[in-house]
Short mmCIF file of the C-alpha atoms (twelve columns), coordinates in Angstrom:
data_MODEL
# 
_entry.id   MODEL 
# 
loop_
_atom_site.group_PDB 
_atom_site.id 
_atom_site.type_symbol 
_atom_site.label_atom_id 
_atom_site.label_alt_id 
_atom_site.label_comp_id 
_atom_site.label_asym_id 
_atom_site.label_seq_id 
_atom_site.Cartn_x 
_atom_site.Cartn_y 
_atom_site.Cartn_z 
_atom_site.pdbx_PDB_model_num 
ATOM 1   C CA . UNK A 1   -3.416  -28.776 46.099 1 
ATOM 2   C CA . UNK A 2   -6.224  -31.115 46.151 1 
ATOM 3   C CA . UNK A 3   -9.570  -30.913 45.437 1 
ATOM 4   C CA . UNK A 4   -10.709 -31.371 48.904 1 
ATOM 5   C CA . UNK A 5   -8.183  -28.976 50.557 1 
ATOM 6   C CA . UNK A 6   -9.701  -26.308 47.722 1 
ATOM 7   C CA . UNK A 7   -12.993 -26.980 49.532 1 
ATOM 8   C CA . UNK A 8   -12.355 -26.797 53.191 1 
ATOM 9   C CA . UNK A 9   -9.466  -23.586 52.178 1 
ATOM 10  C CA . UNK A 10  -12.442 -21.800 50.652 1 
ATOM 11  C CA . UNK A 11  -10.583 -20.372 48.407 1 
ATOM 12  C CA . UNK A 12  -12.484 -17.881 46.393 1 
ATOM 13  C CA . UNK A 13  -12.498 -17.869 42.802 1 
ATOM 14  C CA . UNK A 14  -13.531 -14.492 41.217 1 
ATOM 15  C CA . UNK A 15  -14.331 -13.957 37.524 1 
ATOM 16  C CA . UNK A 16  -12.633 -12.937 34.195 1 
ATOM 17  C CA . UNK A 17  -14.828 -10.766 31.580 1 
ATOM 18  C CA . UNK A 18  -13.975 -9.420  28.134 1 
ATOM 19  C CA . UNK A 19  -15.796 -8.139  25.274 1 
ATOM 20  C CA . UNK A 20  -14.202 -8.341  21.695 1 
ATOM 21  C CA . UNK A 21  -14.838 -8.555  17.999 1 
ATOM 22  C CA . UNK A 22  -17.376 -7.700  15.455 1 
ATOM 23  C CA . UNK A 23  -20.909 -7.134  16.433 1 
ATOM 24  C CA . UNK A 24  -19.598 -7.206  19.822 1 
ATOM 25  C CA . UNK A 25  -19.162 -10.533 21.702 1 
ATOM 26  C CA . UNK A 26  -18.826 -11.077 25.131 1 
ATOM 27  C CA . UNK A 27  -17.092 -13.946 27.319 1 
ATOM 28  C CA . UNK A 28  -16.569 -14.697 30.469 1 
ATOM 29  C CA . UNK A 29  -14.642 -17.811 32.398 1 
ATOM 30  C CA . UNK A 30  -15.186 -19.000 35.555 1 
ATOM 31  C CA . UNK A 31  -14.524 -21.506 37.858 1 
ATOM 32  C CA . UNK A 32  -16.895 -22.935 38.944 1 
ATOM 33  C CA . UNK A 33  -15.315 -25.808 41.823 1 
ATOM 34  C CA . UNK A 34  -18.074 -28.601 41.371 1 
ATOM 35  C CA . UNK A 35  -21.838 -28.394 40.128 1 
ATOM 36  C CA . UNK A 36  -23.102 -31.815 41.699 1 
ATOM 37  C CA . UNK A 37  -25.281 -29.745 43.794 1 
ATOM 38  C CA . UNK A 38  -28.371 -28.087 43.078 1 
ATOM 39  C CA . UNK A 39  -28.180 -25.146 44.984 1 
ATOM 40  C CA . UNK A 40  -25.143 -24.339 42.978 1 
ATOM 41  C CA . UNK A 41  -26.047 -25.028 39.843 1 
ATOM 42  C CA . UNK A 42  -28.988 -22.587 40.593 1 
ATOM 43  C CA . UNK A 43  -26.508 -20.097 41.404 1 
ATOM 44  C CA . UNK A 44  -24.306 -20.334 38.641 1 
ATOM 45  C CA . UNK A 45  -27.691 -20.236 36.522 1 
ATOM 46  C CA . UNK A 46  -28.382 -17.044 37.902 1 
ATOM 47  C CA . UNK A 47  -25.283 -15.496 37.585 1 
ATOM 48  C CA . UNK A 48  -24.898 -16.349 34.117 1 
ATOM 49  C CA . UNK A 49  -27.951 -14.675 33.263 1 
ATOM 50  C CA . UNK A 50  -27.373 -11.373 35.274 1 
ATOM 51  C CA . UNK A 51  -23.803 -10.999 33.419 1 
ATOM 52  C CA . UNK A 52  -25.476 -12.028 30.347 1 
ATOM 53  C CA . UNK A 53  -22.432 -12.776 27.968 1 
ATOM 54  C CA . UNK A 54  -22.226 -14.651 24.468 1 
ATOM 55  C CA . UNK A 55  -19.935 -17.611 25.256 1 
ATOM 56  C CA . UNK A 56  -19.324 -18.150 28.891 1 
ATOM 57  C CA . UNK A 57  -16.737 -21.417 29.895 1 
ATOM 58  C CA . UNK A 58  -16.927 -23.087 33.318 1 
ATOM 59  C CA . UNK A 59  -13.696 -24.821 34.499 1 
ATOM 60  C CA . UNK A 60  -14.081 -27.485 37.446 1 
ATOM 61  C CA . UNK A 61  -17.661 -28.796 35.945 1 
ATOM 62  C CA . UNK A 62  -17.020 -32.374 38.060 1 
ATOM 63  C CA . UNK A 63  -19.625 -33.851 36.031 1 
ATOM 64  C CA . UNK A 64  -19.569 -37.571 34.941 1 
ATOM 65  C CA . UNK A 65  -20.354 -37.741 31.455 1 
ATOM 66  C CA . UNK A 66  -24.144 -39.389 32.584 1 
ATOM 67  C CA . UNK A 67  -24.979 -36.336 34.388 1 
ATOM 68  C CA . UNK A 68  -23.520 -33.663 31.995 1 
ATOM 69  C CA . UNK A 69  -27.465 -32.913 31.146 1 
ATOM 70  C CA . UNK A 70  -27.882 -31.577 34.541 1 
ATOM 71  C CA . UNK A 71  -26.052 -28.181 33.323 1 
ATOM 72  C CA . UNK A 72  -28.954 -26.146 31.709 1 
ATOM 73  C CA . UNK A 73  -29.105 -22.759 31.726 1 
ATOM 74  C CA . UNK A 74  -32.005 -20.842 29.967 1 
ATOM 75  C CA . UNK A 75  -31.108 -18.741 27.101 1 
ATOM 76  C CA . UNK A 76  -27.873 -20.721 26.644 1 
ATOM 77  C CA . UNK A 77  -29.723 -23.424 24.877 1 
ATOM 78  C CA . UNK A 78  -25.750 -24.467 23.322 1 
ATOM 79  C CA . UNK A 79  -23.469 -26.498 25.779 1 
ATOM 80  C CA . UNK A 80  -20.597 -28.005 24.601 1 
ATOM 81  C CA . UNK A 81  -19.122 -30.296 27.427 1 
ATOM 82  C CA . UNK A 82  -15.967 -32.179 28.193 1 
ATOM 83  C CA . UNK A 83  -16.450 -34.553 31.088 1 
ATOM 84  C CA . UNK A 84  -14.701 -37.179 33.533 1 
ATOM 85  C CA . UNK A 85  -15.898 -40.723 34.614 1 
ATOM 86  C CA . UNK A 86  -14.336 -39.531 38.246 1 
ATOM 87  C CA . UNK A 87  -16.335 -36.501 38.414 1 
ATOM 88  C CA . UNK A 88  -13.136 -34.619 38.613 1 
ATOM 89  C CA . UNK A 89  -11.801 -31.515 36.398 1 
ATOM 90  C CA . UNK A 90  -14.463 -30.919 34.027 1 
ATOM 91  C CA . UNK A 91  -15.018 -27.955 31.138 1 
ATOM 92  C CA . UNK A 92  -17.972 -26.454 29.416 1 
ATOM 93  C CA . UNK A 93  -18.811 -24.244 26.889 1 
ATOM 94  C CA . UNK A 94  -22.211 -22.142 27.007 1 
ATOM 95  C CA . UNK A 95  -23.200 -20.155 23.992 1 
ATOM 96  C CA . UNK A 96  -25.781 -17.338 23.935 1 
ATOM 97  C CA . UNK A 97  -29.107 -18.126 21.868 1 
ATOM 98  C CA . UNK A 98  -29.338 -14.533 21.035 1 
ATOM 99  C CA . UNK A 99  -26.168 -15.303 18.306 1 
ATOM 100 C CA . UNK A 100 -25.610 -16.990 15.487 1 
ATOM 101 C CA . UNK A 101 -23.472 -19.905 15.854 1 
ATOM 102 C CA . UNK A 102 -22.296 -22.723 14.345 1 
ATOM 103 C CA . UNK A 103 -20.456 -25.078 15.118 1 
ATOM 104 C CA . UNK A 104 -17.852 -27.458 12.688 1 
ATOM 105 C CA . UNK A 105 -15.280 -29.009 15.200 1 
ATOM 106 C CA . UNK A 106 -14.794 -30.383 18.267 1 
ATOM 107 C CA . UNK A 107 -11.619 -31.243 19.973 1 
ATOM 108 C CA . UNK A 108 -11.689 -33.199 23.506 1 
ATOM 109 C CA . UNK A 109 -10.075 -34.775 26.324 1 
ATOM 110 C CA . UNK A 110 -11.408 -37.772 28.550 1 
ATOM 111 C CA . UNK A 111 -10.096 -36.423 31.728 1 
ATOM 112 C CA . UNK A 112 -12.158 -33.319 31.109 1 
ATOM 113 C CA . UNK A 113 -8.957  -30.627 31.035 1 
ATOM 114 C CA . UNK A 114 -9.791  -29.246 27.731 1 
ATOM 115 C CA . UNK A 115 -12.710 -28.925 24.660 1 
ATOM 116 C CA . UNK A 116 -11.885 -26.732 21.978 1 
ATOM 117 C CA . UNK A 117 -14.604 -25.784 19.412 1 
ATOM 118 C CA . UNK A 118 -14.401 -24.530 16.076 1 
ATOM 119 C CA . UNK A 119 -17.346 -22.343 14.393 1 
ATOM 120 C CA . UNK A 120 -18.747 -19.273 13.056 1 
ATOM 121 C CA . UNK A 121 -20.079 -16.733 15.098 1 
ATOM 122 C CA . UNK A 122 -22.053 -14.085 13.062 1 
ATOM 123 C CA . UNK A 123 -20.428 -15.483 10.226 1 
ATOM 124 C CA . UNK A 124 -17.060 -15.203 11.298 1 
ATOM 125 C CA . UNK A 125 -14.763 -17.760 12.124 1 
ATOM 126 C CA . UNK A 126 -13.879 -18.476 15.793 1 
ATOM 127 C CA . UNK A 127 -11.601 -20.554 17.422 1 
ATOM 128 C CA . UNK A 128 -12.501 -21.123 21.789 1 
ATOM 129 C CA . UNK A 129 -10.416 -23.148 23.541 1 
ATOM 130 C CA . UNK A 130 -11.230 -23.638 27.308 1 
ATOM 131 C CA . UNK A 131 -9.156  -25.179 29.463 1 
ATOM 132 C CA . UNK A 132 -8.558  -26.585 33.162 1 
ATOM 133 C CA . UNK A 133 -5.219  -27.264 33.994 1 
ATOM 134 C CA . UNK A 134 -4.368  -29.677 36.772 1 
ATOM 135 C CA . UNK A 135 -2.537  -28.247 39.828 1 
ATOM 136 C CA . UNK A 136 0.280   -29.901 39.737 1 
ATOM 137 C CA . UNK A 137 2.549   -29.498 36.765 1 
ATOM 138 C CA . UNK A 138 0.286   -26.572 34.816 1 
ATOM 139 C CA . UNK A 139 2.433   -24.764 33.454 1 
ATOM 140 C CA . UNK A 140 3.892   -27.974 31.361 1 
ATOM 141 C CA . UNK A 141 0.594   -29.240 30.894 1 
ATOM 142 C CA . UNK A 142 -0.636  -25.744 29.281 1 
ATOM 143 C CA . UNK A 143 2.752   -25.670 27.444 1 
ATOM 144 C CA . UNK A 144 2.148   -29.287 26.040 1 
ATOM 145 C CA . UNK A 145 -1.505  -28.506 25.077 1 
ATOM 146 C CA . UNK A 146 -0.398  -25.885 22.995 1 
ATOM 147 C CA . UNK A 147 1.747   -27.590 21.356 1 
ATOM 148 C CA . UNK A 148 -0.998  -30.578 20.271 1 
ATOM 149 C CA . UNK A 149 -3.172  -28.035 19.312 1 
ATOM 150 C CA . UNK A 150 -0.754  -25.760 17.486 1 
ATOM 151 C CA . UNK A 151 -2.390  -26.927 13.945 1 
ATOM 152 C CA . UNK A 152 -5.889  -25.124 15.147 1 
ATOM 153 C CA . UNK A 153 -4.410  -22.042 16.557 1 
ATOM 154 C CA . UNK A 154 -4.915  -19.345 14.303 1 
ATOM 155 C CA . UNK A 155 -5.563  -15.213 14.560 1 
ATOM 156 C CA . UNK A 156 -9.445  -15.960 15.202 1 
ATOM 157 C CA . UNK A 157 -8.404  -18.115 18.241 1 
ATOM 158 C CA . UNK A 158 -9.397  -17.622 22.231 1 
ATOM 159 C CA . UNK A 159 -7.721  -19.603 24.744 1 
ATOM 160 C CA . UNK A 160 -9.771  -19.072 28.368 1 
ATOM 161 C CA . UNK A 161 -9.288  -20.749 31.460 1 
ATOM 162 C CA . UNK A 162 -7.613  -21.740 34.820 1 
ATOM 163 C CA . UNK A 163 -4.541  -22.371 33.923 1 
ATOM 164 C CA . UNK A 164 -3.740  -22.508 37.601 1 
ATOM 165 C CA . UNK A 165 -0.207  -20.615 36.448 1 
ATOM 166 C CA . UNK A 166 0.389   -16.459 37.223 1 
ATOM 167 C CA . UNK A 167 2.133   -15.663 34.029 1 
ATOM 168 C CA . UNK A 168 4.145   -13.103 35.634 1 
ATOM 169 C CA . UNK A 169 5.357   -11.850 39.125 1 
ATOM 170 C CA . UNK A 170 2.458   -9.417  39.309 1 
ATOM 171 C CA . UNK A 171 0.223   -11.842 39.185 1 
ATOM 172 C CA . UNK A 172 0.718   -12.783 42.431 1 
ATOM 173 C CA . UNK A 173 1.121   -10.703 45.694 1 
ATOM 174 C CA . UNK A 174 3.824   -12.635 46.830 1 
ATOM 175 C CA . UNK A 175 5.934   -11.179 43.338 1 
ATOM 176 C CA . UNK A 176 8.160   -14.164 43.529 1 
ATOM 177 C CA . UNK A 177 10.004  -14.992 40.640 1 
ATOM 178 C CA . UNK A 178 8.254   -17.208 37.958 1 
ATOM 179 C CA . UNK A 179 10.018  -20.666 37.518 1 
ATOM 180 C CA . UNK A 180 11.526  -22.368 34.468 1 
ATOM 181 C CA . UNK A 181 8.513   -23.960 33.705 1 
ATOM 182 C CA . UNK A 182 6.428   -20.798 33.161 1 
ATOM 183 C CA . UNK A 183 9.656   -19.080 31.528 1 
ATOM 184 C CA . UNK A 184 9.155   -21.724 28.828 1 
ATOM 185 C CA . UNK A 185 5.353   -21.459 28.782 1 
ATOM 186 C CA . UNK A 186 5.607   -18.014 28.317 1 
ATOM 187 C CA . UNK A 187 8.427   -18.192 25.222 1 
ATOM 188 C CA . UNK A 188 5.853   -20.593 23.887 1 
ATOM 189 C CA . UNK A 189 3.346   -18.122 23.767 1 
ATOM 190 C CA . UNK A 190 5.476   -15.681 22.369 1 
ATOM 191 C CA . UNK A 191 6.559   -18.037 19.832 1 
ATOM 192 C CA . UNK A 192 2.689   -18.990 19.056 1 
ATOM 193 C CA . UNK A 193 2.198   -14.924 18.852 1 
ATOM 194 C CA . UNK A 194 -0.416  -15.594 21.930 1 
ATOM 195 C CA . UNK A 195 -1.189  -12.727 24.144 1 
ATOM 196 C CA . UNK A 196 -2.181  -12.239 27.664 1 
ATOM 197 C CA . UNK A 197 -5.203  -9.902  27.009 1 
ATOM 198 C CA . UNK A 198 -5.326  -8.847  30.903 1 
ATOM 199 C CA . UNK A 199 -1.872  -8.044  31.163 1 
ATOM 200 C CA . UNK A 200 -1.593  -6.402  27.329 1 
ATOM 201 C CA . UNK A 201 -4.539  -3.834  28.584 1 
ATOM 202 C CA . UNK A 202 -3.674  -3.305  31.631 1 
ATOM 203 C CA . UNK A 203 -0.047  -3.657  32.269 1 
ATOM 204 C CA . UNK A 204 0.402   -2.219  35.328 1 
ATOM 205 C CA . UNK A 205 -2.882  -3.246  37.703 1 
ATOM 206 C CA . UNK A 206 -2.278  -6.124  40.241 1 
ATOM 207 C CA . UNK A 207 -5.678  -7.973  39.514 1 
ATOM 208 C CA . UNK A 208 -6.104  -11.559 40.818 1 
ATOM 209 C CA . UNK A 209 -8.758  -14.379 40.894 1 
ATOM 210 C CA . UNK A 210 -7.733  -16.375 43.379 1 
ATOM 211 C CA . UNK A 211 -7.065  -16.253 46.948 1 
ATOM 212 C CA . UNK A 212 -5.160  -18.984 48.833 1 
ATOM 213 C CA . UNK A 213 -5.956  -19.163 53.203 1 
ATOM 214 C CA . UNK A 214 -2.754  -21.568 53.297 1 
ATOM 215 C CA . UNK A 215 -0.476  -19.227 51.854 1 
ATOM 216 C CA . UNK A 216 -2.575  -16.065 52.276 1 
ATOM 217 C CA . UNK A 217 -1.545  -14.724 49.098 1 
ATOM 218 C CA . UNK A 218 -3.758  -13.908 46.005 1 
ATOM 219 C CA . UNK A 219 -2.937  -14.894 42.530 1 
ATOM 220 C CA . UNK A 220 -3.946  -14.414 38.534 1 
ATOM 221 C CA . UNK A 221 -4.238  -17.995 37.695 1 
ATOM 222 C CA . UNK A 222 -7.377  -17.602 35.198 1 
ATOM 223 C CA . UNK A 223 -6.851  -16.143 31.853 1 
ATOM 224 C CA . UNK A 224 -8.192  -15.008 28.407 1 
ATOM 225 C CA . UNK A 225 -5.244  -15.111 25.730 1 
ATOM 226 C CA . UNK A 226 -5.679  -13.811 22.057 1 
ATOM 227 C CA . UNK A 227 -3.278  -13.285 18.955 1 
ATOM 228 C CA . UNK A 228 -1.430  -9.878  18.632 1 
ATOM 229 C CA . UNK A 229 -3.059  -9.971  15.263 1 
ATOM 230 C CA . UNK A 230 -6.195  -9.189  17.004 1 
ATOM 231 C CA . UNK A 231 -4.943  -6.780  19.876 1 
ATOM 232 C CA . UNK A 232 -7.298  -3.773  18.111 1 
ATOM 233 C CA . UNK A 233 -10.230 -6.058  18.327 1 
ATOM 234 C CA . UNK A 234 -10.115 -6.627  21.887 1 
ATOM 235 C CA . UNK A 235 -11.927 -4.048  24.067 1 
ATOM 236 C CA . UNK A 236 -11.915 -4.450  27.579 1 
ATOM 237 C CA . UNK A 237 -11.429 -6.970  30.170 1 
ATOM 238 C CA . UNK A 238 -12.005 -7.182  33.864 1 
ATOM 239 C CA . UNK A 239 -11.812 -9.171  36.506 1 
ATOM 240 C CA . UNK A 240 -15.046 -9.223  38.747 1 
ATOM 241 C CA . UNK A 241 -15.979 -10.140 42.302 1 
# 
């Protein structure tokens, strides 16, 4: 699906939260389908700040590296961007000023799919990977991404994002079977020890985040994966309107 027929489908996007780890954090990923315009970037402003989480990461940015200054947000004084000349795809990082957090690495594509940061967050390491995958082929494109970035994946690690992929057949309303390419996404996972946080806490609610007007069916395309090591650490997660 294209970018445009995303537009005039209005397809709604709806919102993943979760809280985890020490002095509790809080994330949240969202996409966010374009912030050239004011009006929206007012909105998405707003919203951040009424949710009020630690780290959130927007997917679907379409800023052009020159313009990623126009995403401010107050009280989020740390962005971390990864932006396209096109003003297509597009991923950002927003970190809370009420934490401490620093940051040591940064990891990034030029098409704007993926940034990946490395820090400490009240003194404990952290690992945030945020990613948009493209909708064609993102199951393979998640799959391959995982594997480049297999060397930084470690227990502190969160993957986020719209990975435009249901993982299973509950995460769509249609239940139709997953295909080959998610079968192998999902043994990579495995294999990685990666963990579908919705799905591990909740493993028998139907939630989506995205609802298609051509098909008419609804779909859990955005997620927030962790590492079984850390299943105890991870609190709660929702999906909200």
């Amino acid at each position: 699906m294209g970018r445009e027929t995303k537009e005039t489908e209005e397809n709604q996007k709806t919102r993943h939260k979760m809280v985890v780890v020490g002095p509790h954090v809080s994330i949240i990923t969202l996409n966010v389908n374009g912030l050239n315009s004011p009006i929206k970037r007012h909105r998405v402003a707003g919203w951040i700040k009424e949710q009020d989480p630690t780290i959130c990461c927007l997917q679907e940015t379409h800023l052009s590296p020159k313009d990623k200054h126009r995403l401010r947000v107050k009280g989020w004084r740390t962005i971390l961007q990864a932006n396209n000349e096109q003003k297509k795809a597009g991923v950002a990082i927003l970190i809370s000023d009420k934490v401490d957090f620093k940051a040591k690495q940064i990891k990034k594509d030029k098409e704007g799919q993926y940034i990946m940061i490395k820090g400490t967050l009240h003194q404990e390491d952290i690992t945030l990977i945020n990613i948009y995958a493209p909708n064609t082929g993102a199951p393979k494109f998640v799959k391959q991404l995982l594997i480049e970035l297999k060397e930084d994946i470690n227990n502190n690690t969160i993957i986020v994002g719209d990975l435009n992929t249901p993982l299973t057949p509950m995460d769509r309303t249609s239940r139709q079977k997953i295909n080959k390419e998610i079968i192998e996404l999902n043994e990579k996972l495995d294999q990685m020890d990666l963990i579908d946080i919705y799905r591990t806490l909740h493993p028998k609610t139907a939630g989506y985040t995205f609802f298609s007007s051509a098909h008419g069916t609804f779909s859990r395309i955005d997620h927030i994966l962790g590492t079984k090591a850390n299943i105890n650490k991870y609190k709660r997660v929702e999906i909200i309107s």
